[in-house]
Amino acid sequence: MDELDTPVLDNHLHLDPEHGQGMEAVREFEHLGGTHLLVVNKPSWHLGPVPSERADFRRAFEATIDAVADANEILPGKAWPVLGVHPGLISHLVDEGYEPEAARDLMQSGLDLAAEYVADQRALALKTGRPHYEVSDAVWDASNAVLKHGLALGAEHDCAVQLHTEGTDDLTEVAEWAEERGLPAEMVVKHYAGGELAGPTPSVMSEKDRLRTAAGAGEPFLMETDFVDDPDRPGAVLGPKTVPRRVRWLLEEDHDDAVENAHVETPERVYGIDTEATLARGE
């Protein structure tokens, strides 16, 4: 493929070398012009039993770090791990007999463990959130407590926090929670976002309509696929080739500023990463 002459970052995808495409997905991304990845750990219950103690989260975290190391042997730029606890875990725990408060405590302990990886510079950012589906008031309250804990950890460790939440274009309340805890709202990232979002930084699913909206808005944004790397769910979301293809399309549509925004300026603003320098050095 012709070079795109720009860093190309997929802000949120999963890699599962044991069960899925793994490095083949990275090669497809790179072949189309992709350069940088933020690799989020798969939900813990996808890689083993539902966690029952803090240490049980380590398996998913270590698998992600290993996948990132392998990806860095392929990419012309760099990959980084994003570690945390999927908010859907609370439903699995409640189904197994946990009270929402006990599930909250276990999930917060998993976030504490993820934050240790950030502190050791083995991970770039954290992931938390709340269910995107209807739950009881008790589960909703417990989930918001987990989310707030993640925001506090982001402030403590000066790192971004990716959120998995309900579909919405307004998360100003969550942005206020972040600011109250000392985490700038721009360092809170809504994964699977539409083209515009009030509050946090949107990580826009790389569909043309959403990207057209984001490009027109002129606000900071990122691009993602949420590639799940699950052979049992082919086509569940977007494939690993999508972000570089959409970058090529944006450039053809004369949205050069939007590409610079999503792949250079916003990654620096949110994560403190220099996609141009890491691409130039191949580090």
CSV table of C-alpha atoms in Angstrom, one decimal:
chain,number,residue,atom,x,y,z
A,1,MET,CA,0.0,0.0,0.0
A,2,ASP,CA,1.1,3.6,-0.5
A,3,GLU,CA,2.4,5.3,2.6
A,4,LEU,CA,-0.2,7.6,4.3
A,5,ASP,CA,2.6,10.0,5.5
A,6,THR,CA,1.0,10.3,8.9
A,7,PRO,CA,0.8,8.4,12.1
A,8,VAL,CA,-2.3,6.2,12.2
A,9,LEU,CA,-3.5,5.2,15.7
A,10,ASP,CA,-6.3,2.8,16.6
A,11,ASN,CA,-7.2,4.0,20.0
A,12,HIS,CA,-9.1,0.9,21.2
A,13,LEU,CA,-8.9,-2.7,20.1
A,14,HIS,CA,-8.3,-6.1,21.6
A,15,LEU,CA,-5.7,-8.8,20.7
A,16,ASP,CA,-6.0,-12.4,21.5
A,17,PRO,CA,-3.1,-14.4,20.1
A,18,GLU,CA,-4.2,-17.6,21.8
A,19,HIS,CA,-7.8,-17.7,20.5
A,20,GLY,CA,-8.1,-15.1,17.8
A,21,GLN,CA,-6.1,-13.5,14.9
A,22,GLY,CA,-3.5,-12.0,17.2
A,23,MET,CA,-0.5,-10.7,15.3
A,24,GLU,CA,-2.1,-11.4,12.0
A,25,ALA,CA,-4.6,-8.6,12.8
A,26,VAL,CA,-1.6,-6.3,13.6
A,27,ARG,CA,0.0,-7.2,10.3
A,28,GLU,CA,-3.3,-6.4,8.5
A,29,PHE,CA,-3.4,-3.0,10.3
A,30,GLU,CA,0.2,-2.3,9.4
A,31,HIS,CA,-0.1,-3.3,5.8
A,32,LEU,CA,-2.9,-0.8,5.2
A,33,GLY,CA,-0.8,2.0,6.8
A,34,GLY,CA,-1.5,1.6,10.5
A,35,THR,CA,1.4,2.6,12.8
A,36,HIS,CA,0.2,2.8,16.5
A,37,LEU,CA,-2.2,0.8,18.7
A,38,LEU,CA,-3.7,1.1,22.1
A,39,VAL,CA,-4.5,-2.5,23.1
A,40,VAL,CA,-7.1,-2.9,25.8
A,41,ASN,CA,-7.3,-6.1,27.8
A,42,LYS,CA,-10.2,-8.4,26.9
A,43,PRO,CA,-12.8,-8.9,29.6
A,44,SER,CA,-11.4,-11.1,32.3
A,45,TRP,CA,-14.1,-13.8,31.9
A,46,HIS,CA,-13.1,-14.3,28.2
A,47,LEU,CA,-9.7,-15.6,29.3
A,48,GLY,CA,-10.7,-17.9,32.2
A,49,PRO,CA,-13.1,-18.1,35.1
A,50,VAL,CA,-14.9,-15.1,36.5
A,51,PRO,CA,-12.5,-13.4,38.9
A,52,SER,CA,-13.0,-14.1,42.6
A,53,GLU,CA,-10.0,-12.1,43.9
A,54,ARG,CA,-7.7,-9.3,42.9
A,55,ALA,CA,-4.9,-11.6,41.5
A,56,ASP,CA,-7.3,-13.2,39.1
A,57,PHE,CA,-7.2,-10.0,36.9
A,58,ARG,CA,-3.5,-10.4,36.4
A,59,ARG,CA,-4.0,-13.1,33.7
A,60,ALA,CA,-5.8,-10.7,31.3
A,61,PHE,CA,-3.3,-7.9,32.1
A,62,GLU,CA,-0.2,-10.0,31.4
A,63,ALA,CA,-1.7,-11.5,28.2
A,64,THR,CA,-2.3,-7.9,26.9
A,65,ILE,CA,1.3,-6.8,27.8
A,66,ASP,CA,2.7,-9.9,26.0
A,67,ALA,CA,0.5,-9.1,22.9
A,68,VAL,CA,1.7,-5.5,22.9
A,69,ALA,CA,5.4,-6.7,23.0
A,70,ASP,CA,4.8,-8.8,20.0
A,71,ALA,CA,2.9,-6.0,18.2
A,72,ASN,CA,5.9,-3.8,18.7
A,73,GLU,CA,8.0,-6.2,16.7
A,74,ILE,CA,5.6,-5.5,13.7
A,75,LEU,CA,4.5,-1.9,13.9
A,76,PRO,CA,6.6,1.0,12.5
A,77,GLY,CA,5.3,3.0,15.4
A,78,LYS,CA,4.4,1.7,18.8
A,79,ALA,CA,1.7,-0.1,20.8
A,80,TRP,CA,0.7,0.5,24.4
A,81,PRO,CA,-1.4,-1.5,26.8
A,82,VAL,CA,-4.6,-0.1,28.4
A,83,LEU,CA,-5.6,-2.1,31.4
A,84,GLY,CA,-8.7,-2.2,33.6
A,85,VAL,CA,-11.9,-3.9,34.5
A,86,HIS,CA,-14.8,-4.2,32.0
A,87,PRO,CA,-18.0,-2.8,33.6
A,88,GLY,CA,-20.0,-5.8,32.4
A,89,LEU,CA,-18.2,-7.9,35.0
A,90,ILE,CA,-20.6,-6.7,37.7
A,91,SER,CA,-23.5,-8.6,36.1
A,92,HIS,CA,-21.4,-11.8,35.9
A,93,LEU,CA,-20.6,-11.4,39.6
A,94,VAL,CA,-24.1,-10.7,40.7
A,95,ASP,CA,-25.3,-13.7,38.7
A,96,GLU,CA,-22.8,-15.8,40.7
A,97,GLY,CA,-24.3,-14.6,44.0
A,98,TYR,CA,-22.3,-11.5,44.8
A,99,GLU,CA,-24.1,-8.5,46.4
A,100,PRO,CA,-23.5,-5.4,44.3
A,101,GLU,CA,-21.3,-3.9,47.0
A,102,ALA,CA,-19.1,-6.9,47.1
A,103,ALA,CA,-18.8,-6.9,43.3
A,104,ARG,CA,-17.9,-3.2,43.5
A,105,ASP,CA,-15.1,-4.0,45.9
A,106,LEU,CA,-13.7,-6.8,43.8
A,107,MET,CA,-13.8,-4.7,40.7
A,108,GLN,CA,-12.1,-1.7,42.4
A,109,SER,CA,-9.3,-4.1,43.6
A,110,GLY,CA,-8.8,-5.1,39.9
A,111,LEU,CA,-8.5,-1.4,39.0
A,112,ASP,CA,-6.0,-1.0,41.8
A,113,LEU,CA,-3.9,-3.8,40.3
A,114,ALA,CA,-4.1,-2.2,36.8
A,115,ALA,CA,-2.9,1.1,38.3
A,116,GLU,CA,0.2,-0.7,39.6
A,117,TYR,CA,1.1,-1.5,36.0
A,118,VAL,CA,0.6,2.2,35.1
A,119,ALA,CA,2.8,3.2,38.1
A,120,ASP,CA,5.5,0.7,36.9
A,121,GLN,CA,5.2,2.2,33.3
A,122,ARG,CA,4.0,-1.2,32.0
A,123,ALA,CA,0.7,0.3,30.9
A,124,LEU,CA,-0.3,3.7,29.5
A,125,ALA,CA,-3.8,4.1,30.7
A,126,LEU,CA,-6.7,2.6,32.7
A,127,LYS,CA,-10.1,1.4,31.6
A,128,THR,CA,-13.4,1.4,33.6
A,129,GLY,CA,-17.0,2.4,33.1
A,130,ARG,CA,-20.5,1.4,33.8
A,131,PRO,CA,-23.0,-1.0,32.0
A,132,HIS,CA,-24.4,0.1,28.7
A,133,TYR,CA,-27.6,-1.9,29.4
A,134,GLU,CA,-30.4,-1.7,31.9
A,135,VAL,CA,-29.5,-2.8,35.5
A,136,SER,CA,-31.0,-2.4,38.9
A,137,ASP,CA,-30.4,0.8,40.9
A,138,ALA,CA,-28.1,-1.1,43.3
A,139,VAL,CA,-25.9,-2.3,40.4
A,140,TRP,CA,-26.0,1.1,38.8
A,141,ASP,CA,-24.8,2.8,42.0
A,142,ALA,CA,-22.1,0.2,42.5
A,143,SER,CA,-20.9,0.6,38.9
A,144,ASN,CA,-20.7,4.4,39.3
A,145,ALA,CA,-18.6,3.8,42.4
A,146,VAL,CA,-16.2,1.7,40.4
A,147,LEU,CA,-16.1,4.3,37.7
A,148,LYS,CA,-15.3,7.1,40.2
A,149,HIS,CA,-12.6,4.9,41.7
A,150,GLY,CA,-11.0,4.6,38.2
A,151,LEU,CA,-11.1,8.3,37.8
A,152,ALA,CA,-9.4,8.8,41.1
A,153,LEU,CA,-6.7,6.3,40.2
A,154,GLY,CA,-6.2,8.2,36.9
A,155,ALA,CA,-5.7,11.4,38.8
A,156,GLU,CA,-3.3,9.7,41.3
A,157,HIS,CA,-1.2,8.3,38.5
A,158,ASP,CA,-1.6,11.1,36.0
A,159,CYS,CA,-2.9,8.8,33.3
A,160,ALA,CA,-5.9,8.8,31.0
A,161,VAL,CA,-8.9,6.7,31.7
A,162,GLN,CA,-10.9,5.0,28.9
A,163,LEU,CA,-14.6,4.5,29.6
A,164,HIS,CA,-17.1,1.9,28.5
A,165,THR,CA,-20.5,3.4,29.1
A,166,GLU,CA,-24.0,3.6,27.7
A,167,GLY,CA,-24.4,5.2,24.3
A,168,THR,CA,-24.8,9.0,24.8
A,169,ASP,CA,-23.5,12.3,23.4
A,170,ASP,CA,-23.4,13.9,26.9
A,171,LEU,CA,-21.2,12.7,29.7
A,172,THR,CA,-20.7,16.1,31.4
A,173,GLU,CA,-21.5,14.6,34.8
A,174,VAL,CA,-18.7,12.1,34.5
A,175,ALA,CA,-16.3,14.8,33.3
A,176,GLU,CA,-17.3,16.7,36.5
A,177,TRP,CA,-16.6,13.7,38.6
A,178,ALA,CA,-13.1,13.5,37.0
A,179,GLU,CA,-12.4,17.1,37.6
A,180,GLU,CA,-13.5,16.8,41.2
A,181,ARG,CA,-10.9,14.1,41.7
A,182,GLY,CA,-8.1,16.0,40.0
A,183,LEU,CA,-8.3,14.3,36.5
A,184,PRO,CA,-8.7,16.7,33.6
A,185,ALA,CA,-11.8,15.9,31.6
A,186,GLU,CA,-9.8,15.8,28.4
A,187,MET,CA,-7.9,12.8,29.9
A,188,VAL,CA,-11.2,10.9,30.1
A,189,VAL,CA,-12.0,9.0,26.9
A,190,LYS,CA,-15.3,7.6,25.9
A,191,HIS,CA,-14.7,4.5,23.9
A,192,TYR,CA,-17.3,3.6,21.2
A,193,ALA,CA,-18.3,7.3,20.8
A,194,GLY,CA,-20.3,9.1,18.2
A,195,GLY,CA,-18.9,12.1,16.3
A,196,GLU,CA,-19.6,14.6,19.1
A,197,LEU,CA,-19.5,14.3,22.8
A,198,ALA,CA,-20.0,16.8,25.7
A,199,GLY,CA,-17.6,16.2,28.5
A,200,PRO,CA,-14.8,13.7,27.9
A,201,THR,CA,-12.8,13.2,24.7
A,202,PRO,CA,-14.6,11.0,22.2
A,203,SER,CA,-13.0,7.9,20.8
A,204,VAL,CA,-15.0,7.7,17.6
A,205,MET,CA,-16.0,4.4,16.1
A,206,SER,CA,-14.5,4.6,12.6
A,207,GLU,CA,-17.7,4.7,10.6
A,208,LYS,CA,-17.9,7.3,7.9
A,209,ASP,CA,-21.0,9.1,9.3
A,210,ARG,CA,-19.5,9.4,12.7
A,211,LEU,CA,-16.1,10.5,11.4
A,212,ARG,CA,-17.7,13.1,9.1
A,213,THR,CA,-19.4,14.6,12.1
A,214,ALA,CA,-16.2,14.6,14.2
A,215,ALA,CA,-14.2,16.2,11.4
A,216,GLY,CA,-16.8,18.9,11.0
A,217,ALA,CA,-16.9,19.6,14.7
A,218,GLY,CA,-13.2,20.5,14.9
A,219,GLU,CA,-13.0,19.3,18.5
A,220,PRO,CA,-10.3,16.8,19.8
A,221,PHE,CA,-11.2,13.2,19.0
A,222,LEU,CA,-9.6,9.8,18.5
A,223,MET,CA,-10.4,6.9,16.2
A,224,GLU,CA,-11.0,3.3,17.0
A,225,THR,CA,-12.4,0.0,15.8
A,226,ASP,CA,-13.1,-1.9,19.1
A,227,PHE,CA,-11.8,-5.0,17.2
A,228,VAL,CA,-12.6,-7.9,19.6
A,229,ASP,CA,-10.4,-10.6,18.1
A,230,ASP,CA,-12.9,-13.3,18.8
A,231,PRO,CA,-13.4,-16.0,16.1
A,232,ASP,CA,-16.9,-16.7,17.6
A,233,ARG,CA,-18.0,-13.1,16.8
A,234,PRO,CA,-16.8,-12.4,13.3
A,235,GLY,CA,-18.0,-9.0,12.1
A,236,ALA,CA,-19.2,-8.0,15.6
A,237,VAL,CA,-17.5,-4.6,15.3
A,238,LEU,CA,-14.9,-3.1,13.0
A,239,GLY,CA,-11.9,-5.0,11.6
A,240,PRO,CA,-8.3,-4.1,12.1
A,241,LYS,CA,-7.9,-2.6,8.6
A,242,THR,CA,-10.6,0.0,9.2
A,243,VAL,CA,-8.8,2.9,10.8
A,244,PRO,CA,-6.1,3.1,8.2
A,245,ARG,CA,-8.7,2.8,5.5
A,246,ARG,CA,-10.7,5.6,7.1
A,247,VAL,CA,-7.6,7.8,7.4
A,248,ARG,CA,-7.0,7.3,3.7
A,249,TRP,CA,-10.7,8.3,3.0
A,250,LEU,CA,-10.4,11.4,5.3
A,251,LEU,CA,-7.3,12.5,3.4
A,252,GLU,CA,-9.1,12.0,0.1
A,253,GLU,CA,-12.0,14.1,1.4
A,254,ASP,CA,-9.5,16.9,2.3
A,255,HIS,CA,-9.9,16.4,6.1
A,256,ASP,CA,-6.1,16.7,6.7
A,257,ASP,CA,-6.7,18.7,9.8
A,258,ALA,CA,-9.0,16.1,11.3
A,259,VAL,CA,-6.3,13.4,10.7
A,260,GLU,CA,-3.7,15.6,12.4
A,261,ASN,CA,-6.2,16.1,15.2
A,262,ALA,CA,-7.0,12.4,15.8
A,263,HIS,CA,-3.6,10.9,15.2
A,264,VAL,CA,-1.1,13.5,16.5
A,265,GLU,CA,-2.7,16.3,18.5
A,266,THR,CA,-5.3,14.4,20.6
A,267,PRO,CA,-3.0,11.5,21.5
A,268,GLU,CA,-0.5,14.0,22.8
A,269,ARG,CA,-3.2,15.9,24.7
A,270,VAL,CA,-4.8,12.9,26.2
A,271,TYR,CA,-2.0,10.4,26.8
A,272,GLY,CA,1.1,12.4,26.5
A,273,ILE,CA,2.4,10.3,23.6
A,274,ASP,CA,4.2,11.6,20.5
A,275,THR,CA,3.0,9.5,17.6
A,276,GLU,CA,5.3,11.4,15.2
A,277,ALA,CA,8.5,11.0,17.2
A,278,THR,CA,7.8,7.3,17.9
A,279,LEU,CA,7.1,6.7,14.3
A,280,ALA,CA,10.3,8.4,13.2
A,281,ARG,CA,12.4,6.4,15.6
A,282,GLY,CA,10.4,3.2,15.3
A,283,GLU,CA,10.6,2.8,19.1
